[in-house]
Amino acid sequence: MDPETNKIVAQLADITIRNTATIIHDKITASKAKKNDKETIAELTDIISELLSDKQELQRISGYFENELIAQKISDEDLTFIAETVVPTIEKLLVDSDDMMDNLNKIKPLLSRSTFNVLQMIGFNFKKGIGEPLTNLLSDAISGIKEKQNDELSTVIANRDIEYFKLLQDKDAFDRWRSIQ
């Protein structure tokens, strides 16, 4: 769980412990035992205020978990779009590779809307299971392009330096180079 969810769960546990029937009953009994009507009414009012405040907090926590669930669930329209878009896109990428097309034909049933629905019903989180790794993979690929460019630049610089050293070793070539400069 992420830190925010842990914090919310801790708040939920705190409210649950604070509002058990036994604890509330004990508070009411203690306030009635004082036999002072004004104090009893004030304490009961405080208990009611605390319960109402905790109810609002529970509603906020419930909203948080509802939003988390909604964020993880993919809508039927999105599932249909994914199923109708992913396979044709992969097919376009694999046109020249018969082996890959055979493999794609084997996994096509897994990329159907009904399979997505079943996986989601049993708790598979597509955004964490597929979305985040795909995002990381793309990020790494982009970083790899930059690193490849840096490697190529380093290679060109190293080759230039080698040529400079060759130039320094050949007195006639070095003299010609100096005359050009």
XYZ file of C-alpha atoms in Angstrom:
181
model
C 0.000 0.000 0.000
C 1.095 3.513 -0.673
C 1.709 5.886 2.275
C -1.551 7.793 1.736
C -3.600 4.585 1.878
C -1.729 3.456 4.999
C -2.573 6.780 6.649
C -6.268 6.419 5.742
C -6.377 2.835 7.049
C -4.793 3.988 10.327
C -7.437 6.715 10.662
C -10.159 4.137 10.005
C -8.749 1.849 12.701
C -8.570 4.766 15.151
C -12.216 5.717 14.556
C -13.308 2.091 14.804
C -11.572 1.610 18.148
C -12.831 4.933 19.473
C -16.454 4.142 18.623
C -17.036 0.572 19.695
C -20.396 -0.002 21.372
C -18.717 -0.847 24.677
C -16.727 2.392 24.801
C -19.758 4.534 23.901
C -21.895 2.655 26.450
C -19.246 3.202 29.142
C -19.110 6.941 28.365
C -22.910 7.230 28.596
C -23.028 5.226 31.835
C -20.253 7.359 33.363
C -22.022 10.593 32.435
C -25.356 9.366 33.893
C -23.654 8.236 37.106
C -22.789 11.817 38.028
C -26.485 12.536 38.718
C -26.062 16.132 37.627
C -28.466 16.743 34.764
C -26.579 19.688 33.272
C -23.252 17.831 33.275
C -24.906 14.682 31.907
C -26.547 16.642 29.088
C -23.258 18.401 28.284
C -21.345 15.105 28.211
C -24.013 13.395 26.100
C -23.918 16.366 23.721
C -20.130 15.979 23.487
C -20.510 12.250 22.781
C -23.039 12.995 20.019
C -20.751 15.675 18.540
C -17.810 13.257 18.541
C -19.937 10.567 16.889
C -21.117 13.005 14.197
C -17.538 14.152 13.593
C -16.385 10.548 13.307
C -19.270 9.822 10.923
C -18.066 12.635 8.655
C -14.526 11.286 8.834
C -15.791 7.799 7.933
C -17.640 9.260 4.940
C -14.420 10.973 3.820
C -12.495 7.705 4.195
C -15.218 5.857 2.308
C -14.956 8.429 -0.489
C -11.193 7.950 -0.639
C -11.506 4.176 -1.024
C -14.313 4.583 -3.549
C -12.103 6.891 -5.627
C -9.224 4.410 -5.378
C -11.501 1.624 -6.606
C -12.824 3.748 -9.461
C -9.264 4.669 -10.449
C -8.364 0.978 -10.690
C -11.468 -0.113 -12.595
C -11.480 0.272 -16.350
C -14.865 1.142 -17.866
C -16.606 -1.108 -20.405
C -16.025 1.494 -23.112
C -12.316 1.589 -22.297
C -12.120 -2.215 -22.319
C -13.799 -2.340 -25.728
C -11.487 0.358 -27.063
C -8.414 -1.461 -25.758
C -9.538 -4.804 -27.180
C -10.321 -3.283 -30.583
C -7.153 -1.183 -30.740
C -4.368 -3.283 -29.234
C -4.615 -6.351 -31.493
C -4.722 -4.428 -34.814
C -1.843 -2.227 -33.666
C 0.279 -5.237 -32.736
C -0.640 -6.914 -36.047
C 0.601 -3.839 -37.937
C 3.895 -3.991 -36.068
C 4.374 -7.712 -36.705
C 3.421 -7.882 -40.400
C 6.788 -9.268 -41.523
C 7.189 -11.882 -38.798
C 5.174 -15.078 -39.265
C 6.382 -16.584 -35.977
C 5.314 -13.496 -34.071
C 1.922 -13.492 -35.847
C 1.424 -17.122 -34.778
C 2.184 -16.132 -31.195
C -0.196 -13.184 -31.475
C -2.954 -15.485 -32.731
C -2.397 -17.634 -29.654
C -2.807 -14.710 -27.253
C -5.636 -12.898 -29.099
C -8.299 -14.493 -26.873
C -6.551 -12.960 -23.861
C -6.963 -9.517 -25.412
C -10.749 -9.710 -25.681
C -13.209 -7.548 -23.784
C -14.715 -10.545 -21.972
C -11.296 -11.693 -20.742
C -10.521 -8.162 -19.552
C -13.824 -8.105 -17.645
C -13.164 -11.468 -15.990
C -9.621 -10.499 -14.996
C -10.859 -7.221 -13.571
C -13.623 -9.003 -11.608
C -11.099 -11.291 -9.944
C -9.006 -8.314 -8.912
C -6.432 -7.834 -11.648
C -5.361 -4.207 -11.688
C -4.578 -3.408 -15.325
C -3.147 -0.001 -14.530
C -0.604 -1.428 -12.074
C -0.071 -4.741 -13.856
C 0.251 -3.415 -17.389
C 0.097 0.377 -17.375
C 2.905 1.084 -14.917
C 5.349 -1.488 -16.382
C 4.563 -0.219 -19.887
C 5.182 3.343 -18.734
C 8.501 2.291 -17.183
C 9.456 0.355 -20.321
C 8.736 3.373 -22.518
C 10.647 5.634 -20.146
C 13.620 3.263 -20.235
C 13.432 3.104 -24.042
C 13.489 6.889 -24.289
C 16.366 7.061 -21.809
C 18.125 4.363 -23.819
C 17.905 6.491 -26.968
C 19.570 9.352 -25.138
C 22.223 7.021 -23.717
C 22.812 5.571 -27.194
C 23.288 9.078 -28.571
C 25.701 9.816 -25.723
C 27.579 6.574 -26.457
C 27.800 7.465 -30.150
C 29.076 10.932 -29.284
C 31.664 9.421 -26.935
C 32.788 7.067 -29.710
C 33.154 9.940 -32.187
C 35.160 11.964 -29.647
C 37.392 8.969 -28.892
C 38.011 8.420 -32.631
C 38.872 12.120 -33.034
C 41.339 11.893 -30.146
C 42.949 8.811 -31.712
C 43.430 10.731 -34.948
C 44.971 13.625 -33.008
C 47.441 11.239 -31.383
C 48.304 9.773 -34.781
C 48.840 13.314 -36.028
C 51.164 14.073 -33.111
C 53.218 10.957 -33.860
C 53.795 11.920 -37.506
C 56.078 14.995 -37.590
C 55.349 15.872 -41.260
C 51.586 15.564 -40.758
C 51.796 17.649 -37.588
C 53.729 20.390 -39.383
C 51.155 20.445 -42.212
C 48.335 20.647 -39.638
C 50.031 23.559 -37.837
C 50.470 25.435 -41.097
C 46.723 25.161 -41.737
C 45.870 26.479 -38.282
